[in-house]
């Protein structure tokens, strides 16, 4: 079946015209309260969520604590606990997605209660051989050791490029495996993956799935050949970076450490945007610890010579940096570690090179021992140093066990200045003898959205996509419909309606920038497709028209048959107002024996929208035929029809594999609570001729007679004229008085 790419220009013009003709809004007067002009300055209640882990004397998590056992102090003042949740990974109920799904549904837990692992590969203080070895251990750890509800991300660091997020926090193990395999190589440019601004790494739907049971992604001969090519490319890439970074001068080494500290400190500050505790697994050989901490061997020849110089008064002959360490480096590193602590990040340092005492161990070049520096970073943030990457999962088992039970405490503040200032927290608890607890050291007050770092905004958006909790700063209506494309694939339009009133609340200026992000994951949790775009509108004199209407965005997925969850996030890019929605969708197999009925498509006739179609340049989409037509005429479907009691709305019913003969159409109206409601009438007008075998488009009308103003669901049933079986579908709608 061929499907639409473009709506005719005359139809688009009719939709946009009311916006262009609308009167200009009045300018806010000097007496207008700031809260009405600027969203960021409005007062708000801030919920502060504090994950707490409690470990007994035996090293195992302590279970059975209640909210009455805890006390929270914010800057020394005791706070009432308004929310309490226990996340025990060993007692989570099984997933309801089927026998092939993970043991637990990741969406059962909100983000602050989930464990977050950031695997950070240090290119500048590591050799390519060690990094490639660490990559295999990291991949095995991700696929074999993490709980299905855990979120993980992959990042790299180099002197030349700084910290780079390869893939953002996600439970999708296939994405994480791809990130480990590539370590940030430019696979987007090679056409392997579509570019995603939120830093997910999603392969095309037709690509081979990743084998999550093996440390390697491919088992076939061709797959192994591709893997070897990828390894060679990674080795050359890492070797080039190492060659650029290797300099012998101590001054340069100090500058590298200073740059490292400042860059990772900045990264840690942005990680505060990710809720919950973050375990940063740092894969590195470390820098020469003498530059930072000085000499620890008091009996070495250099140390004895320094002692003799000091006793004879020749202090200028001693190098204080070599002996005691460089204070500037220590200050820079400690500032970095404070940022990690403030962002609730724990560094788990993995020495991927082991003890480096010979040039042979480092590819011909002698290097200082970096274990002391790695230990210092881990110890100062509450983490550990691990020395053998071959059994990383076994070594991190203790960390996984200790964090398998999380007590999520929540308190609220309505008196914050919202200026980004830092608050120190203290948690006390009634614990068994010998038990100890760990919790986030504090929190930053929210800042205006415009002041956030771009990476913070990215992490907030990707976190909104992954978090199961909906967010409703804006209104959003969503329509997802799987049209048959061919025997193997479905073309799935996604209609996103964002009413304009809340979208413009607090927005100033003549331009409106709106971000659209839509992702779909299968029942195993793997993301299968996405689209995203930033829409810029020059409102001019059309602000009032946009407030009365809104933006209707048209995107689509290409999906194989199966059960999916569609996650959509829309954000005002200037104010930060955000809406997040998640809806299930089933893509049928469209076999000849099974009739299929898509959701009823109400034809938009009354409300004016600014219609925006996904950009093929941005999303790499192929030209397709616009599917919303009847009798050859295009129409615009409504994601949530708004009807008046006297309306006679037209709708299109798209069905597959109906038998020949008279088709009966029935409807039932239910309230938002699911109870049947009297009222409403549907009439079949015409069974049209589509000219496509197995495809029917039924034209019908619906009258909301007898329905009071309110929210409803229309359930439509089409009876197959041959088998007598009924196929059903539904769509929410609203009745309003004129």
XYZ file of C-alpha atoms in Angstrom:
738
model
C 0.000 0.000 0.000
C 1.390 3.382 -0.881
C 1.078 6.034 1.830
C 1.166 10.151 1.820
C 4.088 12.375 2.199
C 2.579 15.825 1.720
C -0.715 17.472 2.523
C -1.842 19.678 -0.388
C -0.783 23.281 -0.022
C -4.341 24.619 -0.093
C -5.189 22.497 2.966
C -2.121 23.683 4.850
C -2.987 27.286 3.988
C -6.499 26.880 5.392
C -5.057 25.606 8.645
C -2.459 28.356 9.047
C -4.615 31.268 7.836
C -6.466 31.863 11.143
C -3.125 32.231 12.895
C -1.869 34.817 10.429
C -5.075 36.882 10.580
C -5.385 36.918 14.379
C -5.039 40.249 16.176
C -1.822 41.104 17.979
C -1.946 40.483 21.743
C -1.818 43.475 24.091
C 1.561 44.295 25.547
C 1.891 43.513 29.266
C 1.737 46.651 31.385
C 4.335 47.596 33.965
C 1.882 46.544 36.685
C 1.490 43.036 35.360
C 2.842 40.587 37.953
C 6.136 39.016 36.965
C 4.616 35.575 37.499
C 2.255 36.219 34.566
C 5.062 37.296 32.243
C 7.795 34.832 33.022
C 7.292 31.133 33.727
C 10.676 30.635 35.413
C 9.937 33.180 38.134
C 6.652 31.708 39.331
C 6.615 30.325 42.845
C 6.422 26.574 43.012
C 6.587 23.690 45.405
C 9.813 21.747 44.877
C 9.787 18.051 45.770
C 13.242 16.941 46.901
C 13.775 13.181 46.520
C 16.520 11.580 48.588
C 17.564 7.983 47.736
C 18.998 6.226 50.797
C 20.882 2.907 50.926
C 21.319 1.125 54.263
C 23.899 -1.661 54.648
C 24.202 -3.957 57.655
C 27.318 -5.181 59.413
C 27.330 -8.219 57.097
C 27.494 -5.990 54.010
C 23.947 -6.849 52.950
C 21.159 -4.281 52.485
C 18.905 -3.705 55.474
C 15.229 -4.325 54.723
C 12.062 -3.554 56.638
C 12.622 0.114 57.515
C 9.679 2.544 57.441
C 9.320 6.295 57.065
C 9.147 6.568 60.866
C 12.750 5.321 61.051
C 14.145 8.286 59.069
C 14.711 11.977 59.675
C 15.811 14.508 57.024
C 17.555 17.791 57.763
C 17.899 20.502 55.119
C 20.618 22.982 56.123
C 20.133 21.859 59.719
C 16.340 22.181 59.718
C 14.250 19.047 60.106
C 11.841 18.469 57.217
C 8.578 16.496 57.281
C 8.755 13.425 55.059
C 5.886 13.710 52.570
C 6.706 10.675 50.439
C 8.226 7.271 51.139
C 8.883 4.401 48.745
C 10.876 1.193 49.053
C 12.529 -0.154 45.892
C 13.722 -3.726 46.434
C 15.063 -5.184 43.202
C 14.787 -8.740 44.519
C 11.064 -8.499 45.238
C 9.833 -6.577 42.181
C 6.803 -8.195 40.632
C 7.435 -9.947 37.292
C 6.933 -8.130 34.030
C 3.549 -8.471 32.314
C 5.035 -8.119 28.821
C 5.272 -11.822 28.120
C 7.673 -14.732 28.701
C 10.410 -13.251 26.499
C 10.358 -9.922 28.329
C 12.693 -8.883 31.152
C 11.976 -10.258 34.617
C 10.683 -6.857 35.746
C 9.088 -3.943 33.964
C 11.445 -0.914 34.107
C 8.459 1.421 34.121
C 7.459 0.117 37.550
C 10.013 2.434 39.165
C 10.319 6.180 38.775
C 13.733 7.563 37.923
C 14.870 8.736 41.412
C 14.473 5.203 42.771
C 16.283 3.509 39.888
C 19.988 2.790 39.834
C 22.006 4.784 37.308
C 25.362 3.631 35.934
C 27.540 5.884 33.784
C 30.369 3.970 32.105
C 33.054 6.577 31.436
C 36.037 5.638 29.251
C 39.121 7.825 29.710
C 40.957 8.098 26.360
C 43.670 10.528 27.427
C 45.211 8.592 30.312
C 44.805 5.098 28.830
C 46.369 3.017 26.083
C 44.275 1.663 23.180
C 45.048 -1.951 24.147
C 43.788 -1.409 27.678
C 40.673 0.397 26.469
C 39.713 -2.349 24.048
C 40.164 -4.906 26.819
C 38.043 -2.792 29.170
C 35.370 -2.451 26.503
C 34.714 -6.188 26.487
C 34.491 -6.336 30.272
C 32.160 -3.335 30.325
C 29.890 -4.866 27.701
C 29.688 -8.104 29.621
C 28.885 -6.176 32.820
C 26.055 -4.273 31.149
C 24.477 -7.342 29.599
C 24.980 -9.873 32.363
C 25.081 -8.092 35.723
C 22.641 -5.173 35.717
C 19.031 -5.487 36.824
C 16.399 -4.961 34.081
C 15.202 -1.780 35.813
C 18.701 -0.244 35.958
C 19.500 2.710 33.720
C 22.955 2.989 32.174
C 24.795 5.447 29.939
C 28.122 5.423 28.103
C 30.481 8.398 27.833
C 34.077 9.068 26.829
C 36.670 11.633 27.846
C 39.633 12.971 25.908
C 41.755 16.084 26.264
C 40.858 17.138 22.736
C 37.075 16.666 22.905
C 36.293 16.706 26.621
C 33.457 14.568 28.005
C 31.162 13.148 25.312
C 27.888 11.346 25.949
C 27.763 8.398 23.544
C 24.366 7.136 24.696
C 22.186 8.643 27.394
C 20.696 6.827 30.400
C 18.483 4.019 29.148
C 17.435 0.478 30.133
C 17.796 -0.565 26.477
C 20.685 -3.024 26.549
C 20.914 -3.117 22.755
C 21.667 0.617 22.623
C 24.238 0.258 25.385
C 25.909 -2.644 23.599
C 26.159 -0.565 20.421
C 27.668 2.302 22.386
C 30.278 0.018 23.940
C 31.079 -1.496 20.544
C 31.641 1.893 18.898
C 32.961 3.973 21.827
C 31.718 7.082 20.100
C 32.973 6.459 16.576
C 30.966 8.419 14.038
C 28.549 5.677 13.010
C 25.880 8.288 12.252
C 27.928 9.598 9.342
C 28.379 6.068 8.051
C 24.595 5.578 7.984
C 24.435 2.911 10.692
C 22.330 5.035 13.048
C 20.134 8.084 12.663
C 21.308 11.114 14.610
C 19.357 11.560 17.835
C 19.703 14.859 19.756
C 18.814 13.142 23.049
C 21.762 10.738 22.637
C 19.872 7.483 22.253
C 21.504 5.086 19.784
C 18.709 3.485 17.789
C 19.308 1.171 14.851
C 16.836 1.180 11.926
C 13.886 -1.246 12.361
C 15.251 -3.442 9.582
C 18.693 -3.776 11.205
C 19.743 -7.013 12.847
C 18.948 -7.169 16.544
C 21.807 -7.248 19.011
C 22.509 -10.592 20.659
C 22.198 -9.730 24.350
C 23.198 -13.198 25.538
C 26.802 -12.842 24.396
C 29.580 -10.341 25.103
C 29.924 -9.954 21.342
C 27.170 -8.515 19.179
C 27.423 -10.930 16.212
C 27.977 -14.668 15.997
C 27.824 -15.255 12.232
C 30.911 -15.201 10.046
C 29.753 -11.986 8.414
C 28.925 -10.537 11.824
C 32.345 -11.470 13.159
C 33.985 -9.847 10.149
C 32.066 -6.628 10.809
C 32.989 -6.823 14.475
C 36.688 -7.213 13.616
C 36.471 -4.207 11.295
C 34.836 -2.251 14.071
C 37.556 -3.296 16.518
C 40.255 -2.222 14.062
C 38.580 1.142 13.534
C 38.246 1.639 17.285
C 41.893 0.718 17.822
C 43.072 3.203 15.185
C 40.787 5.894 16.602
C 42.003 5.374 20.152
C 45.620 5.161 19.001
C 45.340 8.514 17.236
C 43.928 10.152 20.351
C 46.610 8.608 22.549
C 49.365 9.740 20.185
C 48.100 13.325 20.281
C 47.839 13.238 24.064
C 51.230 11.711 24.883
C 53.766 14.398 25.849
C 56.653 13.960 28.266
C 56.914 17.401 29.793
C 55.704 17.553 33.388
C 54.174 20.970 32.793
C 52.004 19.534 30.068
C 51.086 16.586 32.283
C 49.905 18.993 34.967
C 47.816 20.908 32.449
C 46.260 17.627 31.288
C 45.257 16.766 34.846
C 43.889 20.271 35.402
C 41.889 20.060 32.179
C 40.687 16.590 33.171
C 39.532 17.868 36.577
C 37.722 20.915 35.226
C 36.023 18.989 32.422
C 34.788 16.151 34.620
C 33.726 18.635 37.294
C 31.569 20.372 34.708
C 30.187 17.014 33.588
C 29.339 16.119 37.193
C 27.472 19.394 37.588
C 25.263 18.582 34.593
C 24.657 15.053 35.916
C 22.712 16.651 38.749
C 19.894 16.929 36.186
C 19.629 13.119 36.316
C 17.547 12.103 39.347
C 18.811 9.442 41.722
C 22.282 8.243 42.656
C 24.741 7.820 39.795
C 27.465 5.163 39.876
C 30.205 6.502 37.586
C 32.321 3.530 36.498
C 35.566 5.180 35.346
C 37.710 3.035 33.042
C 41.222 4.522 33.104
C 44.880 3.791 33.655
C 45.060 7.002 35.665
C 47.608 9.781 35.607
C 50.989 9.701 37.329
C 49.992 9.996 40.977
C 53.321 11.635 41.902
C 52.232 14.786 40.086
C 49.260 15.006 42.407
C 50.228 13.343 45.668
C 54.025 13.443 45.605
C 56.321 10.528 46.387
C 55.045 7.898 48.767
C 58.325 5.872 48.847
C 60.400 7.505 51.557
C 63.390 5.243 50.973
C 63.907 5.866 47.257
C 67.126 7.427 45.910
C 65.244 10.599 44.935
C 63.714 10.899 48.405
C 67.103 10.401 50.132
C 68.714 13.014 47.882
C 65.955 15.494 48.728
C 66.499 14.830 52.446
C 70.240 15.515 52.122
C 69.606 18.724 50.174
C 67.149 19.915 52.820
C 69.533 19.151 55.719
C 72.408 20.970 53.988
C 70.261 24.023 53.293
C 70.151 23.524 49.529
C 66.371 23.728 49.363
C 66.497 25.049 45.799
C 67.825 21.634 44.760
C 64.595 19.929 45.911
C 61.464 19.714 43.806
C 58.570 20.293 46.201
C 56.020 19.193 43.607
C 57.796 15.872 43.182
C 58.031 15.410 46.938
C 54.707 16.749 48.218
C 52.539 16.995 45.125
C 51.231 20.044 43.310
C 48.782 22.081 45.379
C 47.084 23.583 42.321
C 46.373 20.105 40.964
C 45.100 18.982 44.355
C 42.773 21.989 44.532
C 41.431 21.375 41.012
C 40.868 17.683 41.680
C 39.149 18.313 45.000
C 36.815 20.821 43.355
C 35.943 18.173 40.806
C 35.252 15.573 43.482
C 33.047 18.028 45.383
C 30.948 18.440 42.230
C 30.574 14.669 42.004
C 29.480 14.466 45.636
C 27.003 17.315 45.211
C 25.484 15.666 42.126
C 25.089 12.399 44.098
C 27.693 10.626 41.950
C 29.910 7.830 43.246
C 33.086 7.063 41.288
C 33.865 3.375 40.936
C 37.380 3.500 39.465
C 38.585 0.606 37.309
C 42.340 0.469 36.691
C 42.373 -1.021 33.208
C 46.161 -1.236 33.034
C 47.042 -2.879 36.351
C 50.469 -2.196 37.839
C 52.588 -0.437 35.230
C 56.193 -0.997 36.223
C 57.635 -1.789 32.792
C 57.556 -0.248 29.367
C 56.400 -3.583 27.975
C 53.121 -3.300 29.864
C 52.343 0.010 28.179
C 53.367 -0.659 24.620
C 56.984 0.498 24.842
C 56.576 3.631 26.953
C 57.070 3.674 30.715
C 54.244 5.323 32.650
C 53.773 6.288 36.270
C 51.466 4.338 38.503
C 47.960 5.832 38.356
C 46.340 3.605 40.946
C 46.830 6.053 43.810
C 45.039 8.828 41.930
C 42.217 6.502 40.919
C 41.878 5.273 44.497
C 41.769 8.869 45.736
C 38.933 9.799 43.356
C 36.921 6.705 44.239
C 37.496 6.905 47.982
C 36.581 10.603 48.201
C 33.177 9.947 46.601
C 32.350 6.758 48.478
C 33.430 4.349 45.759
C 36.115 1.699 45.355
C 39.139 0.923 43.168
C 39.009 -2.227 41.033
C 42.189 -3.593 39.473
C 41.116 -6.415 37.186
C 38.644 -5.690 34.389
C 38.302 -9.316 33.258
C 35.791 -10.090 36.017
C 34.261 -6.645 36.440
C 30.813 -8.080 37.136
C 32.153 -10.205 39.983
C 34.071 -7.281 41.453
C 31.066 -4.978 41.295
C 28.752 -7.591 42.787
C 29.171 -6.034 46.224
C 28.168 -2.638 44.846
C 25.143 -4.181 43.139
C 24.114 -6.028 46.298
C 24.519 -3.007 48.579
C 22.349 -0.860 46.323
C 19.618 -3.440 45.610
C 17.365 -1.863 48.264
C 16.690 1.869 48.053
C 14.563 3.904 50.404
C 13.250 6.914 48.489
C 12.400 9.766 50.863
C 10.650 12.913 49.679
C 10.135 16.291 51.301
C 8.778 19.533 49.872
C 9.975 23.130 49.947
C 7.914 26.105 48.810
C 10.317 28.811 50.023
C 13.254 28.260 47.677
C 14.760 31.159 45.756
C 15.176 29.059 42.599
C 18.644 30.476 41.988
C 20.682 27.255 41.832
C 22.123 27.587 45.347
C 23.252 24.397 47.075
C 21.609 22.856 50.162
C 23.395 20.285 52.294
C 21.327 17.367 53.546
C 21.632 15.098 56.549
C 19.672 11.877 56.970
C 19.433 10.134 60.308
C 17.817 6.784 60.942
C 17.083 4.184 63.585
C 19.354 1.396 62.397
C 20.401 -2.021 63.614
C 23.738 -2.165 65.429
C 26.664 -1.860 63.006
C 24.520 -0.709 60.071
C 25.432 2.381 58.083
C 23.572 4.488 55.561
C 24.544 6.538 52.529
C 22.503 9.258 50.881
C 22.849 12.215 48.559
C 24.939 14.952 50.126
C 22.583 17.739 49.103
C 20.693 19.302 46.233
C 20.730 22.372 44.034
C 17.747 24.668 43.915
C 16.114 24.741 40.475
C 17.362 27.381 38.063
C 15.523 29.156 35.248
C 15.388 26.912 32.217
C 17.182 29.468 30.060
C 20.214 29.292 32.376
C 20.674 25.534 32.073
C 23.605 24.027 30.200
C 22.643 22.413 26.834
C 23.640 18.991 28.169
C 21.426 19.532 31.220
C 18.494 20.270 28.924
C 19.293 17.142 26.926
C 19.450 14.997 30.067
C 16.162 16.435 31.322
C 14.471 15.561 28.034
C 15.951 12.064 27.750
C 15.093 11.464 31.412
C 11.522 12.545 30.732
C 11.319 10.028 27.884
C 12.630 7.197 30.082
C 10.703 8.068 33.264
C 7.329 6.387 33.605
C 5.760 9.369 35.411
C 3.723 11.686 33.135
C 4.312 15.424 33.242
C 1.631 17.937 32.324
C 2.961 21.492 32.173
C 1.300 21.567 28.735
C -1.786 19.922 27.254
C -1.225 17.124 24.741
C -3.465 14.884 22.644
C -1.966 11.872 20.881
C -3.178 9.711 17.998
C -1.151 6.664 16.895
C -2.425 4.503 14.014
C -0.641 1.526 12.382
C -1.354 1.515 8.624
C -0.271 -1.472 6.573
C 2.748 -0.653 4.437
C 3.741 -4.100 3.203
C 3.752 -7.662 4.494
C 6.678 -7.011 6.845
C 6.265 -3.385 7.934
C 3.672 -0.911 9.102
C 3.610 2.827 8.529
C 2.577 4.340 11.888
C 1.562 8.022 11.797
C 1.785 9.869 15.112
C -0.409 12.959 15.451
C 0.676 15.221 18.325
C -1.692 18.035 19.262
C -0.447 20.738 21.652
C -3.129 23.330 22.497
C -1.690 26.821 22.471
C -2.897 28.398 25.712
C -0.543 26.605 28.106
C 2.163 26.464 25.457
C 2.312 30.263 25.440
C 1.823 30.736 29.178
C 4.810 32.758 30.399
C 6.293 32.992 26.909
C 7.573 36.384 25.790
C 8.966 37.408 22.412
C 7.924 37.133 18.809
C 9.354 33.655 18.139
C 8.193 30.351 19.568
C 10.518 27.315 19.582
C 8.898 23.976 20.387
C 10.785 20.679 20.707
C 9.088 17.432 19.661
C 10.562 14.050 20.677
C 8.839 10.732 20.003
C 10.277 7.265 20.668
C 8.865 3.779 20.510
C 10.150 0.705 22.364
C 9.114 -2.923 22.011
C 7.994 -5.240 24.814
C 11.615 -6.142 25.533
C 12.393 -2.497 26.225
C 14.463 -1.908 23.077
C 13.855 1.338 21.206
C 12.860 0.579 17.634
C 12.346 3.996 16.013
C 12.100 7.713 16.763
C 11.623 11.154 15.317
C 12.495 14.557 16.748
C 12.427 18.145 15.588
C 12.538 21.728 16.842
C 9.744 23.798 15.302
C 10.290 27.571 15.154
C 7.282 29.834 14.614
C 7.424 33.563 13.976
C 4.220 34.540 15.729
C 4.077 38.134 14.542
C 0.439 39.131 14.942
C -0.765 35.563 15.318
C -0.301 34.962 19.035
C -4.034 35.099 19.795
C -4.788 32.635 17.009
C -2.166 30.233 18.336
C -3.622 30.511 21.852
C -7.070 29.599 20.549
C -5.740 26.738 18.459
C -2.305 25.224 18.877
C 0.262 23.108 17.010
C -0.566 19.823 15.331
C 2.624 17.885 14.530
C 2.696 14.931 12.135
C 5.469 12.332 12.413
C 5.666 8.595 11.913
C 7.413 5.335 12.817
C 8.268 2.334 10.646
C 7.548 -0.792 12.690
C 7.282 -4.533 12.339
C 4.244 -6.324 13.870
C 4.286 -6.432 17.669
C 3.367 -4.641 20.882
C 4.975 -1.273 21.564
C 4.945 1.726 23.853
C 5.105 5.179 22.322
C 6.717 7.890 24.449
C 6.280 11.530 23.462
C 7.830 14.638 25.000
C 7.015 18.177 23.890
C 8.803 21.166 25.387
C 8.725 24.909 24.993
C 12.422 25.426 24.260
C 12.368 28.906 25.780
C 10.436 28.446 29.047
C 11.060 24.746 29.661
C 7.362 23.915 30.032
C 7.109 20.211 29.232
C 4.515 17.524 28.633
C 5.307 13.796 28.625
C 2.900 11.076 27.546
C 3.133 7.338 27.007
C 0.609 5.184 25.135
C 0.572 1.522 24.032
C 0.122 0.565 20.393
C -0.256 -2.826 18.763
C 0.926 -3.289 15.193
C -1.020 -6.223 13.722
C 0.398 -8.729 11.280
C -2.400 -7.983 8.759
C -2.805 -11.628 7.800
C -5.658 -12.357 5.402
C -7.593 -14.262 8.073
C -7.620 -11.507 10.697
C -9.697 -8.325 10.197
C -8.187 -5.142 11.654
C -9.897 -1.846 12.542
C -7.826 1.291 13.122
C -8.941 4.038 15.556
C -11.805 6.207 14.283
C -10.435 9.247 12.454
C -12.578 12.338 13.058
C -12.143 14.884 10.293
C -10.959 18.223 11.646
C -13.472 20.874 10.560
C -13.761 23.444 13.329
C -10.536 23.980 15.215
C -7.660 25.918 13.657
C -4.190 24.448 14.061
C -0.736 25.312 12.869
C 0.051 22.117 11.001
C 3.683 20.960 10.947
C 4.915 17.893 9.063
C 8.077 16.034 10.057
C 11.122 17.155 8.119
C 12.724 14.525 5.921
C 16.005 16.423 6.160
C 16.008 16.196 9.953
C 14.677 12.680 10.408
C 15.981 10.982 7.262
C 12.492 9.882 6.209
C 11.607 8.557 2.779
C 8.810 10.177 0.786
C 5.509 8.375 1.403
C 1.888 8.897 0.442
C -0.366 10.730 2.901
C -2.676 8.033 4.366
C -5.552 10.214 5.632
C -7.736 10.361 2.529
C -11.239 9.210 1.635
C -12.625 9.074 -1.889
C -9.335 10.624 -2.988
C -9.738 13.718 -0.802
C -7.288 14.418 2.044
C -8.447 15.307 5.538
C -6.760 16.187 8.801
C -7.526 13.743 11.640
C -8.228 14.912 15.157
C -6.339 13.262 18.026
C -9.090 14.332 20.432
C -12.254 15.709 18.814
C -14.016 18.584 20.569
C -17.747 18.418 19.732
C -20.840 20.440 20.492
C -24.115 18.662 21.342
C -25.704 19.644 18.010
C -22.713 18.665 15.836
C -22.754 15.985 13.173
C -19.092 15.043 12.936
C -17.685 13.118 9.996
C -15.272 10.253 10.617
C -13.369 7.704 8.608
C -13.056 4.069 9.656
C -10.094 2.235 8.099
C -10.427 -1.559 8.128
C -8.403 -4.420 6.698
C -9.511 -7.856 5.527
C -13.283 -7.361 5.803
C -15.429 -9.716 3.774
C -17.699 -8.574 0.970
C -21.285 -7.601 1.692
C -23.115 -5.212 3.971
C -21.016 -3.865 6.848
C -22.700 -3.004 10.152
C -21.249 -0.230 12.313
C -22.176 0.259 15.961
C -20.885 2.569 18.683
C -20.908 2.832 22.447
C -20.008 5.922 24.454
C -18.297 5.482 27.820
C -17.313 7.993 30.439
C -13.717 8.631 31.453
C -14.291 6.004 34.191
C -15.154 3.337 31.593
C -18.884 3.142 32.412
C -21.335 3.020 29.507
C -23.242 6.264 28.909
C -26.605 6.754 27.201
C -26.423 9.038 24.203
C -24.445 9.440 21.026
C -25.320 8.093 17.600
C -23.218 6.760 14.717
C -24.423 6.227 11.140
C -22.627 4.561 8.247
C -22.717 6.787 5.175
C -20.647 4.883 2.640
C -18.287 1.963 2.150
C -15.921 3.561 -0.312
C -13.982 1.931 -3.112
C -10.279 2.207 -2.314
C -8.966 0.222 -5.252
C -6.587 -1.592 -2.883
C -7.241 -5.243 -2.091
C -8.089 -5.856 1.537
C -8.415 -2.161 2.450
C -11.745 -0.539 3.328
C -12.472 3.083 4.211
C -15.905 3.657 5.717
C -17.383 7.143 5.849
C -19.629 7.670 8.866
C -21.144 10.420 10.983
C -21.374 10.766 14.750
C -23.750 12.943 16.764
C -23.105 13.453 20.509
C -26.833 13.718 21.217
C -27.854 13.432 24.835
C -24.328 13.931 26.182
C -23.571 16.630 28.723
C -20.337 18.583 28.625
C -17.427 16.376 29.653
C -14.787 13.805 28.648
C -15.833 10.597 26.861
C -14.528 7.645 24.845
C -16.142 6.511 21.609
C -15.939 2.744 21.098
C -16.707 1.740 17.510
C -17.480 -1.822 16.379
C -17.500 -2.993 12.742
C -19.105 -6.371 12.043
C -17.499 -8.531 9.363
C -20.264 -9.408 6.844
C -18.882 -12.916 6.298
C -17.836 -14.186 9.737
C -20.093 -11.977 11.838
C -17.165 -11.151 14.111
C -16.816 -7.627 15.412
C -13.615 -5.605 15.343
C -13.442 -2.750 17.829
C -11.415 0.434 18.261
C -11.777 3.597 20.302
C -10.858 7.277 20.580
C -11.354 9.855 23.373
C -13.445 12.952 22.658
C -14.832 15.928 24.508
C -18.250 17.575 24.479
C -18.437 21.314 25.176
C -21.287 23.795 25.222
C -21.273 26.639 22.707
